[in-house]
Amino acid sequence: MQFSAAQIAVLINGTVEGNPEVLVGSFGKIEEAVSGQLSFLANPKYEDYLYTTSASIIIVNDNLELKQPVTAALIRVKDAYSAFATLLSKYQELKTQQLVGRQEPSYVSTSAKMGEGVFIGAFAYIGENVTIGNQVKIFPQVFIGNNVTIEDNSIIHPGVKIYHDCKIGRQVTIHAGTVIGSDGFGFAPQADGSFKKVPQIGNVVVENGVEIGANATIDRATIGSTIIKAGAKLDNLIQVAHNVEVGNNTVIAAQAGVSGSTKIGSNVMIGGQAGIVGHISIADGSKINAQSGVSKSIKLPNTAVTGSPAFDYTSALRSQAVSRNLPELEKRIKELEQIVKSLKFEV
Amino acid sequence: MQFSAAQIAVLINGTVEGNPEVLVGSFGKIEEAVSGQLSFLANPKYEDYLYTTSASIIIVNDNLELKQPVTAALIRVKDAYSAFATLLSKYQELKTQQLVGRQEPSYVSTSAKMGEGVFIGAFAYIGENVTIGNQVKIFPQVFIGNNVTIEDNSIIHPGVKIYHDCKIGRQVTIHAGTVIGSDGFGFAPQADGSFKKVPQIGNVVVENGVEIGANATIDRATIGSTIIKAGAKLDNLIQVAHNVEVGNNTVIAAQAGVSGSTKIGSNVMIGGQAGIVGHISIADGSKINAQSGVSKSIKLPNTAVTGSPAFDYTSALRSQAVSRNLPELEKRIKELEQIVKSLKFEV
Amino acid sequence: MQFSAAQIAVLINGTVEGNPEVLVGSFGKIEEAVSGQLSFLANPKYEDYLYTTSASIIIVNDNLELKQPVTAALIRVKDAYSAFATLLSKYQELKTQQLVGRQEPSYVSTSAKMGEGVFIGAFAYIGENVTIGNQVKIFPQVFIGNNVTIEDNSIIHPGVKIYHDCKIGRQVTIHAGTVIGSDGFGFAPQADGSFKKVPQIGNVVVENGVEIGANATIDRATIGSTIIKAGAKLDNLIQVAHNVEVGNNTVIAAQAGVSGSTKIGSNVMIGGQAGIVGHISIADGSKINAQSGVSKSIKLPNTAVTGSPAFDYTSALRSQAVSRNLPELEKRIKELEQIVKSLKFEV
């Protein structure tokens, strides 16, 4: 796919300066781009590259003043970065839409229902009574268990495994290797020290617009549903245990984990490698710092916490600061003790 | 599959109250169940739902006194929750047993030996000299390397990868995406700063009744075996390094990691995201709190530890409590210093 | 494959003592080896096994003095352990080289270019315009996206997923389940609290001699490349975010994570479960302790840090030591306060 400067200018509402017919077929950073690539200049720090880059087209802010002539065609817009991102999104959508049809060999049960414009990659497995919406893209080696539904425009990357009975909404993206609907970790201790499995018969519900990273795990509920609400964004290698609820537009960074039955509110931000114990609730808008260990419910919205165990951000930071001077503090106590001892003696 | 109230009552040793011929085909929470579903009431907190639920059959404790008539058929048993769990287990066993035969395309080497009642899902790969026991269920896209043995009644979920020479016992369950037998992380530093791989020629032995969650990794031994002993339960995204031993009925929660050659005793409980260094031993019955970092052997059985580095639970908690007051403590020291200074002056 | 003592002695530059024609076909620990196996004795602690083992051939140090006759053939070399490791490496190379050809069914796009001696396992997927070098081994169920290049002698274990446009160098090993090139975690917050995806159009470059463990995730750059430099060794379940650079011969232990755009120098050692925030740099030769949380750049080469947040190793350890005595310290302050109070009174 190749596009001219004139075509691109229309898409991003810009004006061309230079040759409107020059073509590009891919994207590059301004400092690395080669001929035939499109780039952008948003940060003035990089302006020098404007005069040395080999990019064929560069999107720039409309108030940019050139210090010398450029060889590339420029497209002037209000906000160069945002226009560039818009362009990328449209480009990726286009490429994704072009993926249509079924590669062979693949396994699609006869009871599965398929929408229009669906892509099924090679070695993908579609179980019984599965319902796949329009424009859903299922990459190679994906496993879709019995009775799963996936709604319109969702993208399931290679090797994702979705166990039976789970529900995936519209415009959901799930990255490679992620497992949805594995059994929750439920075992009843027996008198002899062994454990008896508690059957996990619930499912996972992933609502519209959710994105989940690679190699994450989201367990099915013991009974009922583990729920990832609309617009939530989960990074790679995240663990979400059975019966957890993750609220709307909540963001969870890589390698964080949430234990069973915990309810996380909306617009919460959870840092990487943070851990949250089970059976608590986290108020809307909470900010949980990376590597924190949250052991109690957060009841006040917009609370920021840090540390393991996690406490209110400001006081935790103050304690950490003193904590760094502990050897000095101990020395001061020792000195006081000696002075006081001598004082007592004198008295 | 549909079952009548009378059939179910026989399975769980209960007595039917209401229509013994009413049929159910699935399970639901009492507050959400629809017609054709079976539910249970164990917690009196939920008793009101008994009179409003659409469930067709409800398992209840035999001492329950009805406050008003119910439309569902009741099955009275000694312990409603436990009867319900038993029923679920039997139902899942039944469903699993019905999975038999080989889906195509799958790859089974001619030297592989298969027991009876085995299921091989589409795109599964069975290497040379593999031995698969009776009633083993191998889901789609599983990889079983050369010379692996899997004993009776084990369940290998979609996309699990088991490297060559590993041994899986009876009634083992391994969830989707887990990797068994990848190379241990062994590299010998060279004079020029680079690293030379130390070949990892051991294997992994997973004993009877072990359950391993999704996307976990268990490395093969450098030489000899990494061993997960009978009855151990490992959650999602766990790392077990080369030559580790995990004891009988030990439970490890999600995202915890155990470094090389460490020996973990029986009935140990390891919390989520905990880490254990290499070449140490953990006594039977130890409790390691979530996010702890265990850097020394735990020699005394039933010790509880917490923190990173981890210490005895009670004293660590006491230190944490004081640690939270550090700024206050520092203030008190400052005041003491001023008083003492003035005292000295007076004297 | 079977080898005689005489053949092995040539490979490792040793001299045979005993029957040079005895054959072995596999390896075993000296305390467990059976007839037909080769073992080694490096640690004098294990010398007793020399006289009881059933191993057929044992590699020993050339200065070993026998206390009684042995049944096995001995091969005397300068350094028994190193000779054994060399032998293992050669044996594994040999076995790997023998894997050649294409198992069916597999999916190889017609535009893919293949070198010589390549192995493509069943259910592997090779996308458009992929270039595979000589002697590359691609195990079953691997996904190789469009335009990926993999250079000579690399080994891609079962179920690895490599997204489009990524570049893998020579002699790279990637273990099962690892995902290379998934989207970086980039979302722009919108006025209504939702997030808009920032397209991730860069790639991942894995240089020569890198080894990556199982179920790890390495995200593609937003624009440009996420780079793992030559000789780096990454363990299982590691997260490397978009636009990160990992330096030459840097070693990262299991479950550690590196956030976006951070640059890690050469010969750095990162412990298990450590976390590093985004947009910082880590100097060459730094040592980051397990479970540390690095929140600031490390500018001085060879710095060792520990703790979360991480500080210079020695002072952090000193603080930790005092921290353990905090309750005692608080008691001493209380005592001082009482004495001072009484002193004041007396004065």
PDB file of C-alpha atoms in Angstrom, chain A residues 47-209:
ATOM      1  CA  GLU A  47      14.236  19.927  14.460  1.00  0.00           C
ATOM      2  CA  ASP A  48      17.780  19.503  13.113  1.00  0.00           C
ATOM      3  CA  TYR A  49      16.798  16.109  11.682  1.00  0.00           C
ATOM      4  CA  LEU A  50      14.265  17.913   9.483  1.00  0.00           C
ATOM      5  CA  TYR A  51      17.132  19.062   7.281  1.00  0.00           C
ATOM      6  CA  THR A  52      19.062  15.788   7.186  1.00  0.00           C
ATOM      7  CA  THR A  53      16.369  13.075   7.187  1.00  0.00           C
ATOM      8  CA  SER A  54      15.739  10.926   4.084  1.00  0.00           C
ATOM      9  CA  ALA A  55      11.995  10.641   4.860  1.00  0.00           C
ATOM     10  CA  SER A  56       9.841  11.444   1.830  1.00  0.00           C
ATOM     11  CA  ILE A  57       7.009  13.095   3.743  1.00  0.00           C
ATOM     12  CA  ILE A  58       7.093  14.783   7.157  1.00  0.00           C
ATOM     13  CA  ILE A  59       4.077  15.897   9.189  1.00  0.00           C
ATOM     14  CA  VAL A  60       4.875  19.145  11.041  1.00  0.00           C
ATOM     15  CA  ASN A  61       3.072  21.675  13.240  1.00  0.00           C
ATOM     16  CA  ASP A  62       1.595  24.469  11.180  1.00  0.00           C
ATOM     17  CA  ASN A  63       3.535  27.173  13.043  1.00  0.00           C
ATOM     18  CA  LEU A  64       6.936  25.626  12.213  1.00  0.00           C
ATOM     19  CA  GLU A  65       9.373  28.121  10.652  1.00  0.00           C
ATOM     20  CA  LEU A  66      11.946  26.547   8.347  1.00  0.00           C
ATOM     21  CA  LYS A  67      15.566  27.608   8.888  1.00  0.00           C
ATOM     22  CA  GLN A  68      16.700  26.117   5.606  1.00  0.00           C
ATOM     23  CA  PRO A  69      15.118  24.261   2.668  1.00  0.00           C
ATOM     24  CA  VAL A  70      13.961  20.655   3.107  1.00  0.00           C
ATOM     25  CA  THR A  71      13.868  17.899   0.505  1.00  0.00           C
ATOM     26  CA  ALA A  72      10.842  16.086   1.933  1.00  0.00           C
ATOM     27  CA  ALA A  73       7.282  17.110   1.280  1.00  0.00           C
ATOM     28  CA  LEU A  74       5.836  18.670   4.441  1.00  0.00           C
ATOM     29  CA  ILE A  75       2.241  18.321   5.613  1.00  0.00           C
ATOM     30  CA  ARG A  76       1.318  21.116   8.008  1.00  0.00           C
ATOM     31  CA  VAL A  77      -1.349  20.340  10.649  1.00  0.00           C
ATOM     32  CA  LYS A  78      -2.398  21.750  14.014  1.00  0.00           C
ATOM     33  CA  ASP A  79      -0.845  18.980  16.117  1.00  0.00           C
ATOM     34  CA  ALA A  80       1.760  16.898  14.288  1.00  0.00           C
ATOM     35  CA  TYR A  81       1.981  14.074  16.851  1.00  0.00           C
ATOM     36  CA  SER A  82      -1.759  13.606  17.126  1.00  0.00           C
ATOM     37  CA  ALA A  83      -2.140  13.680  13.316  1.00  0.00           C
ATOM     38  CA  PHE A  84       0.600  11.077  12.989  1.00  0.00           C
ATOM     39  CA  ALA A  85      -1.069   8.812  15.572  1.00  0.00           C
ATOM     40  CA  THR A  86      -4.435   9.180  13.817  1.00  0.00           C
ATOM     41  CA  LEU A  87      -2.804   8.198  10.554  1.00  0.00           C
ATOM     42  CA  LEU A  88      -1.186   5.147  12.117  1.00  0.00           C
ATOM     43  CA  SER A  89      -4.478   4.013  13.605  1.00  0.00           C
ATOM     44  CA  LYS A  90      -6.244   4.342  10.267  1.00  0.00           C
ATOM     45  CA  TYR A  91      -3.416   2.476   8.554  1.00  0.00           C
ATOM     46  CA  GLN A  92      -3.561  -0.384  11.045  1.00  0.00           C
ATOM     47  CA  GLU A  93      -7.353  -0.596  10.831  1.00  0.00           C
ATOM     48  CA  LEU A  94      -7.093  -0.809   7.060  1.00  0.00           C
ATOM     49  CA  LYS A  95      -4.512  -3.571   7.227  1.00  0.00           C
ATOM     50  CA  THR A  96      -6.561  -5.496   9.775  1.00  0.00           C
ATOM     51  CA  GLN A  97      -9.757  -5.176   7.730  1.00  0.00           C
ATOM     52  CA  GLN A  98      -7.972  -6.712   4.765  1.00  0.00           C
ATOM     53  CA  LEU A  99      -7.386  -9.909   6.735  1.00  0.00           C
ATOM     54  CA  VAL A 100     -10.412 -11.972   5.735  1.00  0.00           C
ATOM     55  CA  GLY A 101     -11.156 -15.649   5.154  1.00  0.00           C
ATOM     56  CA  ARG A 102     -10.036 -18.928   6.605  1.00  0.00           C
ATOM     57  CA  GLN A 103      -6.519 -20.345   6.388  1.00  0.00           C
ATOM     58  CA  GLU A 104      -6.151 -24.122   6.241  1.00  0.00           C
ATOM     59  CA  PRO A 105      -5.757 -26.278   8.151  1.00  0.00           C
ATOM     60  CA  SER A 106      -7.949 -24.813  10.847  1.00  0.00           C
ATOM     61  CA  TYR A 107     -10.612 -26.490  13.030  1.00  0.00           C
ATOM     62  CA  VAL A 108     -14.055 -24.945  13.118  1.00  0.00           C
ATOM     63  CA  SER A 109     -16.851 -26.959  14.706  1.00  0.00           C
ATOM     64  CA  THR A 110     -19.961 -27.232  12.572  1.00  0.00           C
ATOM     65  CA  SER A 111     -22.088 -25.631  15.290  1.00  0.00           C
ATOM     66  CA  ALA A 112     -19.987 -22.426  15.330  1.00  0.00           C
ATOM     67  CA  LYS A 113     -21.640 -19.258  13.957  1.00  0.00           C
ATOM     68  CA  MET A 114     -19.475 -16.804  12.025  1.00  0.00           C
ATOM     69  CA  GLY A 115     -20.125 -13.126  11.230  1.00  0.00           C
ATOM     70  CA  GLU A 116     -18.973 -11.327   8.080  1.00  0.00           C
ATOM     71  CA  GLY A 117     -15.413 -10.331   7.317  1.00  0.00           C
ATOM     72  CA  VAL A 118     -14.035 -12.810   9.841  1.00  0.00           C
ATOM     73  CA  PHE A 119     -10.419 -14.078   9.624  1.00  0.00           C
ATOM     74  CA  ILE A 120      -9.521 -17.515  10.977  1.00  0.00           C
ATOM     75  CA  GLY A 121      -5.778 -18.237  10.938  1.00  0.00           C
ATOM     76  CA  ALA A 122      -4.180 -21.623  10.369  1.00  0.00           C
ATOM     77  CA  PHE A 123      -4.226 -24.049  13.314  1.00  0.00           C
ATOM     78  CA  ALA A 124      -6.910 -22.021  15.072  1.00  0.00           C
ATOM     79  CA  TYR A 125      -9.495 -24.093  16.960  1.00  0.00           C
ATOM     80  CA  ILE A 126     -13.126 -23.001  17.222  1.00  0.00           C
ATOM     81  CA  GLY A 127     -15.211 -25.196  19.548  1.00  0.00           C
ATOM     82  CA  GLU A 128     -18.881 -26.084  19.620  1.00  0.00           C
ATOM     83  CA  ASN A 129     -21.594 -23.416  19.706  1.00  0.00           C
ATOM     84  CA  VAL A 130     -19.062 -20.630  19.445  1.00  0.00           C
ATOM     85  CA  THR A 131     -20.411 -17.306  18.127  1.00  0.00           C
ATOM     86  CA  ILE A 132     -17.991 -15.014  16.304  1.00  0.00           C
ATOM     87  CA  GLY A 133     -19.158 -11.483  15.372  1.00  0.00           C
ATOM     88  CA  ASN A 134     -18.438  -9.438  12.247  1.00  0.00           C
ATOM     89  CA  GLN A 135     -14.892  -8.417  11.373  1.00  0.00           C
ATOM     90  CA  VAL A 136     -13.427 -10.519  14.197  1.00  0.00           C
ATOM     91  CA  LYS A 137      -9.798 -11.510  13.475  1.00  0.00           C
ATOM     92  CA  ILE A 138      -8.621 -14.793  14.967  1.00  0.00           C
ATOM     93  CA  PHE A 139      -4.921 -15.352  14.405  1.00  0.00           C
ATOM     94  CA  PRO A 140      -3.185 -18.702  13.978  1.00  0.00           C
ATOM     95  CA  GLN A 141      -3.035 -21.215  16.830  1.00  0.00           C
ATOM     96  CA  VAL A 142      -5.791 -19.563  18.856  1.00  0.00           C
ATOM     97  CA  PHE A 143      -8.039 -21.836  20.953  1.00  0.00           C
ATOM     98  CA  ILE A 144     -11.691 -20.858  21.393  1.00  0.00           C
ATOM     99  CA  GLY A 145     -13.507 -23.255  23.726  1.00  0.00           C
ATOM    100  CA  ASN A 146     -17.132 -24.391  23.496  1.00  0.00           C
ATOM    101  CA  ASN A 147     -19.915 -21.802  23.878  1.00  0.00           C
ATOM    102  CA  VAL A 148     -17.584 -18.802  23.747  1.00  0.00           C
ATOM    103  CA  THR A 149     -18.919 -15.611  22.161  1.00  0.00           C
ATOM    104  CA  ILE A 150     -16.709 -12.923  20.625  1.00  0.00           C
ATOM    105  CA  GLU A 151     -18.428  -9.752  19.422  1.00  0.00           C
ATOM    106  CA  ASP A 152     -17.707  -7.510  16.429  1.00  0.00           C
ATOM    107  CA  ASN A 153     -14.276  -6.112  15.555  1.00  0.00           C
ATOM    108  CA  SER A 154     -12.305  -7.943  18.227  1.00  0.00           C
ATOM    109  CA  ILE A 155      -8.739  -9.101  17.509  1.00  0.00           C
ATOM    110  CA  ILE A 156      -7.405 -12.309  19.054  1.00  0.00           C
ATOM    111  CA  HIS A 157      -3.648 -12.599  18.505  1.00  0.00           C
ATOM    112  CA  PRO A 158      -1.718 -15.858  17.902  1.00  0.00           C
ATOM    113  CA  GLY A 159      -1.869 -18.581  20.509  1.00  0.00           C
ATOM    114  CA  VAL A 160      -4.477 -16.995  22.794  1.00  0.00           C
ATOM    115  CA  LYS A 161      -6.492 -19.633  24.693  1.00  0.00           C
ATOM    116  CA  ILE A 162     -10.085 -18.852  25.668  1.00  0.00           C
ATOM    117  CA  TYR A 163     -11.746 -21.582  27.742  1.00  0.00           C
ATOM    118  CA  HIS A 164     -15.391 -22.623  27.309  1.00  0.00           C
ATOM    119  CA  ASP A 165     -18.304 -20.320  28.175  1.00  0.00           C
ATOM    120  CA  CYS A 166     -16.314 -17.070  28.283  1.00  0.00           C
ATOM    121  CA  LYS A 167     -17.704 -13.894  26.703  1.00  0.00           C
ATOM    122  CA  ILE A 168     -15.595 -11.374  24.809  1.00  0.00           C
ATOM    123  CA  GLY A 169     -17.171  -8.023  23.846  1.00  0.00           C
ATOM    124  CA  ARG A 170     -16.716  -5.701  20.879  1.00  0.00           C
ATOM    125  CA  GLN A 171     -13.424  -4.113  19.852  1.00  0.00           C
ATOM    126  CA  VAL A 172     -11.487  -6.170  22.347  1.00  0.00           C
ATOM    127  CA  THR A 173      -7.791  -6.868  21.620  1.00  0.00           C
ATOM    128  CA  ILE A 174      -6.053  -9.818  23.286  1.00  0.00           C
ATOM    129  CA  HIS A 175      -2.335 -10.319  22.682  1.00  0.00           C
ATOM    130  CA  ALA A 176      -0.464 -13.538  22.022  1.00  0.00           C
ATOM    131  CA  GLY A 177      -0.291 -16.302  24.588  1.00  0.00           C
ATOM    132  CA  THR A 178      -2.870 -14.898  26.979  1.00  0.00           C
ATOM    133  CA  VAL A 179      -5.164 -17.396  28.731  1.00  0.00           C
ATOM    134  CA  ILE A 180      -8.761 -16.449  29.514  1.00  0.00           C
ATOM    135  CA  GLY A 181     -10.927 -18.682  31.665  1.00  0.00           C
ATOM    136  CA  SER A 182      -8.486 -21.141  33.225  1.00  0.00           C
ATOM    137  CA  ASP A 183      -9.693 -22.584  36.534  1.00  0.00           C
ATOM    138  CA  GLY A 184      -9.567 -20.342  39.572  1.00  0.00           C
ATOM    139  CA  PHE A 185      -7.143 -21.475  42.292  1.00  0.00           C
ATOM    140  CA  GLY A 186      -9.635 -23.066  44.669  1.00  0.00           C
ATOM    141  CA  PHE A 187      -8.795 -26.058  46.846  1.00  0.00           C
ATOM    142  CA  ALA A 188     -10.409 -27.150  50.095  1.00  0.00           C
ATOM    143  CA  PRO A 189      -7.888 -28.369  52.717  1.00  0.00           C
ATOM    144  CA  GLN A 190      -8.578 -31.943  53.871  1.00  0.00           C
ATOM    145  CA  ALA A 191      -7.895 -33.492  57.265  1.00  0.00           C
ATOM    146  CA  ASP A 192      -4.850 -35.381  55.950  1.00  0.00           C
ATOM    147  CA  GLY A 193      -3.139 -32.214  54.683  1.00  0.00           C
ATOM    148  CA  SER A 194      -4.092 -32.772  51.063  1.00  0.00           C
ATOM    149  CA  PHE A 195      -6.336 -30.502  49.018  1.00  0.00           C
ATOM    150  CA  LYS A 196      -9.594 -31.213  47.202  1.00  0.00           C
ATOM    151  CA  LYS A 197     -10.318 -29.199  44.090  1.00  0.00           C
ATOM    152  CA  VAL A 198     -13.272 -26.826  44.253  1.00  0.00           C
ATOM    153  CA  PRO A 199     -14.835 -27.014  40.781  1.00  0.00           C
ATOM    154  CA  GLN A 200     -14.678 -23.699  38.924  1.00  0.00           C
ATOM    155  CA  ILE A 201     -17.839 -23.466  36.866  1.00  0.00           C
ATOM    156  CA  GLY A 202     -18.143 -19.737  36.286  1.00  0.00           C
ATOM    157  CA  ASN A 203     -16.688 -17.853  33.326  1.00  0.00           C
ATOM    158  CA  VAL A 204     -14.834 -14.682  32.325  1.00  0.00           C
ATOM    159  CA  VAL A 205     -16.603 -11.689  30.800  1.00  0.00           C
ATOM    160  CA  VAL A 206     -14.396  -9.221  28.922  1.00  0.00           C
ATOM    161  CA  GLU A 207     -16.399  -6.124  28.014  1.00  0.00           C
ATOM    162  CA  ASN A 208     -16.146  -3.767  25.017  1.00  0.00           C
ATOM    163  CA  GLY A 209     -12.934  -1.956  24.198  1.00  0.00           C
TER     164      GLY A 209
END
